[in-house]
Coordinates of C-alpha atoms and ligand atoms in Angstrom, one line a residue:
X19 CA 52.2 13.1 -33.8
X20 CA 49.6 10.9 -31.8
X21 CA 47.8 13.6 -29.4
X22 CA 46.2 11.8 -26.5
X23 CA 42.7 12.2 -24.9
X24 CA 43.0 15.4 -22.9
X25 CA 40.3 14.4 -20.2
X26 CA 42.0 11.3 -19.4
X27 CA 44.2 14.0 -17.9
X28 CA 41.7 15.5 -16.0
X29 CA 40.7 12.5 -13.9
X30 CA 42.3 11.7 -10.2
X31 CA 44.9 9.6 -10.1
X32 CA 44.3 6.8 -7.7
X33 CA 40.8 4.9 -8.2
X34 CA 39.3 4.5 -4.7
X35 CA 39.5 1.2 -4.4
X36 CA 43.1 1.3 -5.6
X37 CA 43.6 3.6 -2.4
X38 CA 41.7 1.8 0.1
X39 CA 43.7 -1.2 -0.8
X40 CA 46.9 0.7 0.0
X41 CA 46.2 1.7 3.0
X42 CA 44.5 -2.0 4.2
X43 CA 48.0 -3.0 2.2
X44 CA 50.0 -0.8 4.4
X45 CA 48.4 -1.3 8.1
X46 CA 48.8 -5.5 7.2
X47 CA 52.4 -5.2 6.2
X48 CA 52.7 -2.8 9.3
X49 CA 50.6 -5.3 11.5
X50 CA 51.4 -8.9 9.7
X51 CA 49.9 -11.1 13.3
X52 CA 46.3 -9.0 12.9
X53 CA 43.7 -10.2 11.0
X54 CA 42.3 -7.7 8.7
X55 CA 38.3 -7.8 8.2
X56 CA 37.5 -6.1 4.7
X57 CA 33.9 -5.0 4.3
X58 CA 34.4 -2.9 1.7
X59 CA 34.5 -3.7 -2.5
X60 CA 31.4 -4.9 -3.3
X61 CA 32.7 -8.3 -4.5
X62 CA 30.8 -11.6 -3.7
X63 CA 32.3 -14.2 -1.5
X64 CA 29.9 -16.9 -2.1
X65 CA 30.7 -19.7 -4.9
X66 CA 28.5 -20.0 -7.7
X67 CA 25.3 -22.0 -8.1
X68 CA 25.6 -25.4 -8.4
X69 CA 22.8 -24.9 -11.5
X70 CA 24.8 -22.4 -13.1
X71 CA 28.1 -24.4 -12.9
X72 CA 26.3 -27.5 -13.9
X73 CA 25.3 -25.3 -17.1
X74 CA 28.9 -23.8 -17.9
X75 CA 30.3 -27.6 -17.6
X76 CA 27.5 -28.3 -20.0
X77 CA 28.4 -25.8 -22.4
X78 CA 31.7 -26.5 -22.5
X79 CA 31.3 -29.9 -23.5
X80 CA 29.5 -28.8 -26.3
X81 CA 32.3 -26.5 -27.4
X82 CA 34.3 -29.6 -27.4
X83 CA 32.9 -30.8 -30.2
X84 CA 32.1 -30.1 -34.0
X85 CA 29.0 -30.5 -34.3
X86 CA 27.9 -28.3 -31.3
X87 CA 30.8 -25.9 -30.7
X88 CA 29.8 -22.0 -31.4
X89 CA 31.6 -19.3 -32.7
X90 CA 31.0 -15.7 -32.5
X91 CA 27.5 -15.4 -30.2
X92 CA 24.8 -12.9 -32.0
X93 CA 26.2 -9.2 -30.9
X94 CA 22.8 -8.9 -29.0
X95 CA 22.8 -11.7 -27.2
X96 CA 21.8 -15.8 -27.8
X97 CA 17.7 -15.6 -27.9
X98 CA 17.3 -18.5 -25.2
X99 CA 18.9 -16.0 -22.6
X100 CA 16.9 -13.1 -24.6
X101 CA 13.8 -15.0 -23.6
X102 CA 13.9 -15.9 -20.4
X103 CA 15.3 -12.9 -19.4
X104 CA 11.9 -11.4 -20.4
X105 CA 9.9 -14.3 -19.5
X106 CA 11.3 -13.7 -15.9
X107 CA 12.5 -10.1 -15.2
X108 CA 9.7 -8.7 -17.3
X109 CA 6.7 -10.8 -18.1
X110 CA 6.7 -12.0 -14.8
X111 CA 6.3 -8.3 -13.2
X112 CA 3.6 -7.1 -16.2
X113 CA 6.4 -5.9 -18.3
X114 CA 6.4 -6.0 -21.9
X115 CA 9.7 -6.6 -23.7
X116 CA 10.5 -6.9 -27.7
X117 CA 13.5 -9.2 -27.9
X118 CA 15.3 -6.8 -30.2
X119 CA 15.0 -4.6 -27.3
X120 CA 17.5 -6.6 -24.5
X121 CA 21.3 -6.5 -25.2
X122 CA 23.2 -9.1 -23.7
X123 CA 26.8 -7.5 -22.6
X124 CA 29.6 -8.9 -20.2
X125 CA 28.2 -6.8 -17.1
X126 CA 26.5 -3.7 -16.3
X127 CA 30.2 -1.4 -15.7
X128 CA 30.7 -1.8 -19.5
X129 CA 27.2 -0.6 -20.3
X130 CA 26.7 2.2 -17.9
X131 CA 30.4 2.9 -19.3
X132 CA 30.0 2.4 -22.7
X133 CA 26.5 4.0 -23.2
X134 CA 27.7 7.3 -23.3
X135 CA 28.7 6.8 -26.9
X136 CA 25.1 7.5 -27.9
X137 CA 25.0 10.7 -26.7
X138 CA 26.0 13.7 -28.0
X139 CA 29.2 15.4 -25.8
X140 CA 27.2 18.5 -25.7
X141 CA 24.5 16.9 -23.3
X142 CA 23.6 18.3 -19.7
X143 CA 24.4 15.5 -17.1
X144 CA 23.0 14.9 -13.8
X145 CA 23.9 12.1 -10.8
X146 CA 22.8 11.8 -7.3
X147 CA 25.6 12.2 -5.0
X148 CA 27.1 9.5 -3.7
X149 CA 27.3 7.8 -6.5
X150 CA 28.7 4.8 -8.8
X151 CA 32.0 6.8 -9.6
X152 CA 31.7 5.1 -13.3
X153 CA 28.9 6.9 -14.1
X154 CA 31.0 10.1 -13.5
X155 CA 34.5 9.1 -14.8
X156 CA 33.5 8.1 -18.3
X157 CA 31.2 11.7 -18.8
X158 CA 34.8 12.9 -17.9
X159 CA 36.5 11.0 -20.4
X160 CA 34.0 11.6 -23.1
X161 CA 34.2 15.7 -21.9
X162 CA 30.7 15.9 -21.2
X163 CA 31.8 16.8 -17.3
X164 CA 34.2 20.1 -18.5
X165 CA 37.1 20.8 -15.8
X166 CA 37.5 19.1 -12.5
X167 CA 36.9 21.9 -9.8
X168 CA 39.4 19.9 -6.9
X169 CA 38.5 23.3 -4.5
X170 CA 34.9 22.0 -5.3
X171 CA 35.4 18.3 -5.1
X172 CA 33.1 18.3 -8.3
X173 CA 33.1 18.4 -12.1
X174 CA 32.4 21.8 -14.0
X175 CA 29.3 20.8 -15.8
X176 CA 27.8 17.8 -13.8
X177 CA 25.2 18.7 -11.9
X178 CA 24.9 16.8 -8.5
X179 CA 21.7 16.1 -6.7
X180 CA 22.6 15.3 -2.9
X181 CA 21.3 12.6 -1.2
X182 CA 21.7 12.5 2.2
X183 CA 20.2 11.6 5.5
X184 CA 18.8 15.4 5.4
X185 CA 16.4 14.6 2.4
X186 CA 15.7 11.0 3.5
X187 CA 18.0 10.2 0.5
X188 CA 15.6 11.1 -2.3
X189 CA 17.0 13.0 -4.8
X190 CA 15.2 16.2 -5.6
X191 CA 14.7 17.0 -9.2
X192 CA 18.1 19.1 -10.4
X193 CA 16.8 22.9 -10.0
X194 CA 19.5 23.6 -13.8
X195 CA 18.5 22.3 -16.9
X196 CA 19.4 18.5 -18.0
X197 CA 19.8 16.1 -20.4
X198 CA 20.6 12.8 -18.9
X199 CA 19.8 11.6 -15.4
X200 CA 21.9 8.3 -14.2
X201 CA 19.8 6.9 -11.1
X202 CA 20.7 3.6 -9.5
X203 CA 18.1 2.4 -7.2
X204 CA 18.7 0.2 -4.9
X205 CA 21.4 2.5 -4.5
X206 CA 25.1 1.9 -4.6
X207 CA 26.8 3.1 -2.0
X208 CA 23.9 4.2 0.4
X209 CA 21.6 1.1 0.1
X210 CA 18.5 3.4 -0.3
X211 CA 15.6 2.8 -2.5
X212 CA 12.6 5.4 -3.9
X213 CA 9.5 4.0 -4.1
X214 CA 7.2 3.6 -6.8
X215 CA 6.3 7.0 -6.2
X216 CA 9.2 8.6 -5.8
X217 CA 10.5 6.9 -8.8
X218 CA 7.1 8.2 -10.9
X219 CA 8.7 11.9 -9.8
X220 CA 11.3 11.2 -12.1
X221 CA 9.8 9.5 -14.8
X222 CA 7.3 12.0 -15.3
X223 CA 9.7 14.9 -15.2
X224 CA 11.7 13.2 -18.1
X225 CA 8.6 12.8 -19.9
X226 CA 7.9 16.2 -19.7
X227 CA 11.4 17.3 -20.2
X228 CA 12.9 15.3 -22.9
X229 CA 15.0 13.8 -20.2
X230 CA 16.9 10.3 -20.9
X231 CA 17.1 8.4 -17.2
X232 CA 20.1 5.6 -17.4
X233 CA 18.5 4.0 -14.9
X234 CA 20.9 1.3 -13.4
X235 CA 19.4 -1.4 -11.1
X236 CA 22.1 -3.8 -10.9
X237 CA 21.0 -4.8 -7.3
X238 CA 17.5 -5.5 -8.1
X239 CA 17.8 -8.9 -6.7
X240 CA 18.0 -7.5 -3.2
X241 CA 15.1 -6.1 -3.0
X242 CA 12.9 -7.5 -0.2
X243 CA 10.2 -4.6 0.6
X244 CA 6.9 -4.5 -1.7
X245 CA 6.3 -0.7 -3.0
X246 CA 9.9 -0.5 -4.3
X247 CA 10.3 -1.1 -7.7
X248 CA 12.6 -4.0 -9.2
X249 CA 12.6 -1.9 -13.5
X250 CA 11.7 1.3 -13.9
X251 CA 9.3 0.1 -16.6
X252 CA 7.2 -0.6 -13.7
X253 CA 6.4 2.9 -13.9
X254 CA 3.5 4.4 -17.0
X255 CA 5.8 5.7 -19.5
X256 CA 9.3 4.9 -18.3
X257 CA 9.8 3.4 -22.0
X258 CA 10.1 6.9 -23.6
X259 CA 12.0 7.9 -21.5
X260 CA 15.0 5.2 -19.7
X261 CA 17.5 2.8 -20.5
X262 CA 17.8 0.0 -18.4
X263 CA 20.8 -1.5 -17.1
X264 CA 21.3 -5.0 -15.2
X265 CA 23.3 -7.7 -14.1
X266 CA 24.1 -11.6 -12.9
X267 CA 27.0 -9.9 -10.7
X268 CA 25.8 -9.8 -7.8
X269 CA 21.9 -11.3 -8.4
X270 CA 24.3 -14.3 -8.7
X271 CA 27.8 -14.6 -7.9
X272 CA 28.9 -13.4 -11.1
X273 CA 31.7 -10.8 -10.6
X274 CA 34.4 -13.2 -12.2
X275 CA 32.1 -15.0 -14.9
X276 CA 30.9 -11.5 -16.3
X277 CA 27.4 -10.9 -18.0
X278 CA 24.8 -8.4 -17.7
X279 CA 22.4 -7.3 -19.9
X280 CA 20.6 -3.5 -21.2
X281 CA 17.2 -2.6 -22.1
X282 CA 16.6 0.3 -24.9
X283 CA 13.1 0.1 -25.4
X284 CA 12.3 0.8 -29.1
X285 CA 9.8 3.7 -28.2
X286 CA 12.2 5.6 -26.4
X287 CA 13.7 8.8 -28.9
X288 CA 16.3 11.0 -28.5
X289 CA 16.9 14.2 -31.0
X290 CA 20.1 15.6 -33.1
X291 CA 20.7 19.1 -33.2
X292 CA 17.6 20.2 -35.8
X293 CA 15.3 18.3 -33.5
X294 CA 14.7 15.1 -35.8
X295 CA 13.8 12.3 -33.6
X296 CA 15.9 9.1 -33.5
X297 CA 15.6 5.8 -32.0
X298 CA 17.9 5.2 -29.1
X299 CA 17.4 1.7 -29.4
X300 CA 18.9 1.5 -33.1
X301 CA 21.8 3.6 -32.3
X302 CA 22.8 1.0 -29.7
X303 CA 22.1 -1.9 -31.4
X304 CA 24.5 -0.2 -33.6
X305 CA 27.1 0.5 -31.5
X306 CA 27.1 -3.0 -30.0
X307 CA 28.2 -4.7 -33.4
X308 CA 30.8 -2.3 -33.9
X309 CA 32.3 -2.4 -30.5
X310 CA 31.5 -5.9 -29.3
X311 CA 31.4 -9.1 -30.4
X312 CA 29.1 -10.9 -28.0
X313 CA 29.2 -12.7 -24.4
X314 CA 30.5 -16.0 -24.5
X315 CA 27.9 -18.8 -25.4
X316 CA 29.1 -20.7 -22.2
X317 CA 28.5 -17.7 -20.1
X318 CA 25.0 -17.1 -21.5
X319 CA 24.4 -20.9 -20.7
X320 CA 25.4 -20.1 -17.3
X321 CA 23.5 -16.9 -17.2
X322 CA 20.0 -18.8 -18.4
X323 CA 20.5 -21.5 -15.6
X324 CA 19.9 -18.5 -12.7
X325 CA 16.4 -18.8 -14.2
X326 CA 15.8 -22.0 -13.8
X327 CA 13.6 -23.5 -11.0
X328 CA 16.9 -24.9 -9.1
X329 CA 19.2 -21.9 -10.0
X330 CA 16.1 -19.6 -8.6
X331 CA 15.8 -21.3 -5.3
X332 CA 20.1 -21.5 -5.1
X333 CA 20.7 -18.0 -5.9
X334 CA 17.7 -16.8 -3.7
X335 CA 19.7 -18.8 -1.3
X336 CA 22.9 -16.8 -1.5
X337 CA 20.8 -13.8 -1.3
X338 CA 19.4 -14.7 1.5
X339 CA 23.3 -15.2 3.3
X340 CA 24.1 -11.9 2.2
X341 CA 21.1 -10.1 3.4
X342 CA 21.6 -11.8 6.6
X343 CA 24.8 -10.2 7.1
X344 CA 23.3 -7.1 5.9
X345 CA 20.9 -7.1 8.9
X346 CA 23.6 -8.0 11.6
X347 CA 25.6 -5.4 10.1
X348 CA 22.9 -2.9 10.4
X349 CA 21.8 -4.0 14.1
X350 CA 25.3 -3.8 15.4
X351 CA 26.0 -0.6 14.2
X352 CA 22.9 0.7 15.0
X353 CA 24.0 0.3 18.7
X354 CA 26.9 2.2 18.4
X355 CA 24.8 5.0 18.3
X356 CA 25.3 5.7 14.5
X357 CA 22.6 6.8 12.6
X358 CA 22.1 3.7 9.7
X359 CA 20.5 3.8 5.9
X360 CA 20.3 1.0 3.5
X361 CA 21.0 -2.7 4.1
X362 CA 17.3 -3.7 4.0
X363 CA 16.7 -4.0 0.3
X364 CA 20.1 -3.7 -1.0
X365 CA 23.9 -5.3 0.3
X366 CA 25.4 -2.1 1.2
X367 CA 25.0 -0.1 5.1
X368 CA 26.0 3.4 4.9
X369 CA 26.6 5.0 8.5
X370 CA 26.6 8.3 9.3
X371 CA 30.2 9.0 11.3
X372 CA 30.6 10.4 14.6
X373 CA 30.8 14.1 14.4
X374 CA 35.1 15.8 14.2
X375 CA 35.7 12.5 12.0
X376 CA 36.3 13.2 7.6
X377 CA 35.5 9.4 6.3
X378 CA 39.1 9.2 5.5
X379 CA 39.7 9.3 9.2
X380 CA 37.2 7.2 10.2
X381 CA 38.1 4.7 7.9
X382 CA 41.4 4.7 9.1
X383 CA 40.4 4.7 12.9
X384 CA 38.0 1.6 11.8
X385 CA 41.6 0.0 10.3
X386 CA 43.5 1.1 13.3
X387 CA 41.5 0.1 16.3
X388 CA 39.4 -3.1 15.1
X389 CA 40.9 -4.4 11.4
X390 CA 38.1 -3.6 9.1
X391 CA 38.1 -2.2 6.1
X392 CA 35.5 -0.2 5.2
X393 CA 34.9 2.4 1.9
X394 CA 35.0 6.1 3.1
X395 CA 31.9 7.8 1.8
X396 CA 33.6 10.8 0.4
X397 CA 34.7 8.0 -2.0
X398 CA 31.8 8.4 -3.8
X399 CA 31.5 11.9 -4.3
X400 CA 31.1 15.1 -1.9
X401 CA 27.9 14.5 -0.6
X402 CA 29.1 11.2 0.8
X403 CA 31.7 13.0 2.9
X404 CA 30.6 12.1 6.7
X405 CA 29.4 8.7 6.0
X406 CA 31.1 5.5 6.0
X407 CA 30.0 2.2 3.3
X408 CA 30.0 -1.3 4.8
X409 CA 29.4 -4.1 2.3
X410 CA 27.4 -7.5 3.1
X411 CA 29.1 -9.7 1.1
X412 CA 31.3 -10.7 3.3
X413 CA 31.6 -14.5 4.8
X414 CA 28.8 -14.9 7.7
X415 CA 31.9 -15.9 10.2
X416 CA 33.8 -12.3 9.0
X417 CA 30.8 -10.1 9.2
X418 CA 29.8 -11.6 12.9
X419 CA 33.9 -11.2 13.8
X420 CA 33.8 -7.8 12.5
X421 CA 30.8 -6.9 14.5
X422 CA 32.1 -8.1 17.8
X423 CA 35.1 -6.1 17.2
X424 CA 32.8 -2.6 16.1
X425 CA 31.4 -3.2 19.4
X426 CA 34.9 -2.4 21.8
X427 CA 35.4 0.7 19.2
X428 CA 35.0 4.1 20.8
X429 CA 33.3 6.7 19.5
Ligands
PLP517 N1 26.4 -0.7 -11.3 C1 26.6 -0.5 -10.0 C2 25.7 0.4 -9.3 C3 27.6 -1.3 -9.3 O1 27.7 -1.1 -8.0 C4 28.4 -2.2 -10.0 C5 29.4 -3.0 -9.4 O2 29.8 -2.8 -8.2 C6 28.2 -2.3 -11.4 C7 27.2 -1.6 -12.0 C8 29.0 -3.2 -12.2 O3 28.4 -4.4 -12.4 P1 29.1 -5.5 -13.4 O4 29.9 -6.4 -12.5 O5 27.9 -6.1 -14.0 O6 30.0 -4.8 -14.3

């Protein structure tokens, strides 16, 4: 008899996206002559770099031939995307990266998903809350989170570190005992950041308590002020101590293409149960050939081109767009009255709601009375209960539509 996964059990049933697009679902079939605004998944709009498209056709006329077709990529990645990856996102900031020591996945879900396969179950986990729900769900499914406490709205044995507009959104360090630390900074959902500073905090608190941060700074790109840091290498030490996790989705449009990329430093050590010490880096590397066969060669072509000097200047292009919304976003909501975080180095706004509204209720009164769709903070976890998310990626001509309409809503 085939016995499932018992913690598969344990998880809620309806993803929040999978909700939020049941209720936008419902209100449009309800309301077919309205036109429904959705600022909500953080999915790009904007079509791909004409460098990086120039690059796949490229590559695919190479697979159309014998003599320069490719088979099964290297599990780790094809080293001229190895290269100048660290020529660029590493080199270029005072960084020092061994090849051996970037894996080249298909996106940073899968690696901030997968990397808990590393790890022992009986680990101590930590997140700040809001927070990527993946980071949560797959502790679940491995059963490093124990029961889900619904009367709670949290798991058993996660421990959350609030962030909210109360501590400025920097995440104290986690009062119990821990193991693992996920921080993603620029922060998805609030669009906060920690400075170099703030981020030392951390760095030098795993240092001095064995601590492994999965650092995951998949909107890097975003970043626009100067004391906030693009790689937690940026910080002395951070390479005993973090993984770090990136990726072309949203840097550069690619959401449907897929790649991203992780870096396990070789000095960073984690222990088994006697206390032997045991390279992180070689477990991974490890775990990649077993479990994954490599990102497509034309998608690593694709993925070198947003480094090249006209797939820089294009993708820094489309940043720009969406950062423009961001600001208009921010602005207009700012003179609802709301109090408004993020949206300056990262694509997300996260307002704080009216008082007497739950973010289920706002969102729905944001549906009702002006057609957008939003992401109710709660989403993200208890801490984000009272807020609301507003994504930037929207079309310029959306966002500014939105906005007039956010103006006639009553608070
Ligand atoms: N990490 C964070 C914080 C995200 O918000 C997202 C996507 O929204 C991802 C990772 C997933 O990125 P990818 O598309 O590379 O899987």
């Amino acid at each position: 008899m085939a016995l499932i996964n018992e913690n598969f059990l344990k998880l809620s049933g309806a993803y929040l996206f999978s909700e939020v697009a049941k209720r936008a679902t419902a209100y449009k079939e309800a309301y077919p002559d309205k036109k429904v605004i959705s600022l909500s998944i953080g999915d790009v709009t904007r079509p791909l770099a004409p460098a990086v498209t120039e690059a796949m056709h490229k590559a695919v006329e190479e697979m159309a031939h014998a003599e320069t077709m490719r088979g099964y990529a290297p599990d780790a990645g094809y080293p001229f995307l190895i290269e100048a990856i660290i020529r660029n996102d590493f080199n270029a900031r005072g960084i020092e990266a061994d090849r051996d020591e970037i894996f080249i996945s298909d996106g940073a879900k899968s690696d901030t998903g997968n990397i808990g396969d590393i790890f022992g179950c009986e680990n101590k986990v930590a997140v700040t809350d809001p927070v990527y729900p993946v980071y949560v769900d797959t502790n679940a499914m491995a059963g490093r989170a124990g029961e889900y406490l619904a009367a709670a709205g949290a798991w058993e044995h996660i421990t959350y570190i609030p962030c909210t507009m109360e501590n400025g959104f920097v995440p104290a360090l986690p009062a119990a005992e821990v193991d693992i630390v996920y921080l993603c900074y620029p922060n998805n959902p609030t669009g906060t950041t920690l400075t170099k500073e703030q981020l030392k905090v951390w760095v030098d608190y795993a240092l001095a308590n064995k601590v492994v941060i999965l650092f995951d700074a998949a909107y890097e790109a975003f970043i626009t002020e100067e004391d906030v840091p693009h790689s937690i290498y940026e910080i002395e030490g951070a390479k005993k101590i973090a993984i770090e996790f990136r990726s072309f989705s949203k840097t550069a449009g690619f959401t449907g293409v897929r790649c991203g990329y992780t870096v396990v430093p070789k000095e960073l050590m984690a222990f088994d149960k006697k206390g032997n010490r045991y390279s992180l880096n070689q477990l991974w590397q490890r775990r990649q050939a077993t479990k994954f066969n490599g990102t497509a060669y034309i998608i690593q072509r694709a993925a070198e081109a947003v480094y090249s000097k006209a797939g820089k200047k294009q993708i820094k292009g489309t940043i720009d767009y969406y950062m423009e919304n961001a600001a208009v976003i921010k602005k207009n909501l700012e003179h609802t009255g709301m109090a408004v975080y993020g949206g300056v180095n990262a694509p997300y706004i996260w307002a704080k709601i009216p008082e007497g509204y739950t973010s289920w209720e706002f969102f729905d009164k944001l549906l009702n009375e002006t057609q957008i769709v939003t992401t109710p903070g709660v989403g993200f976890g208890k801490s984000g209960e009272g807020y609301i998310r507003f994504t930037a990626f929207g079309s310029k001509e959306n966002t500014l539509e939105a906005m007039e309409r956010i103006k006639s809503l009553k608070l």
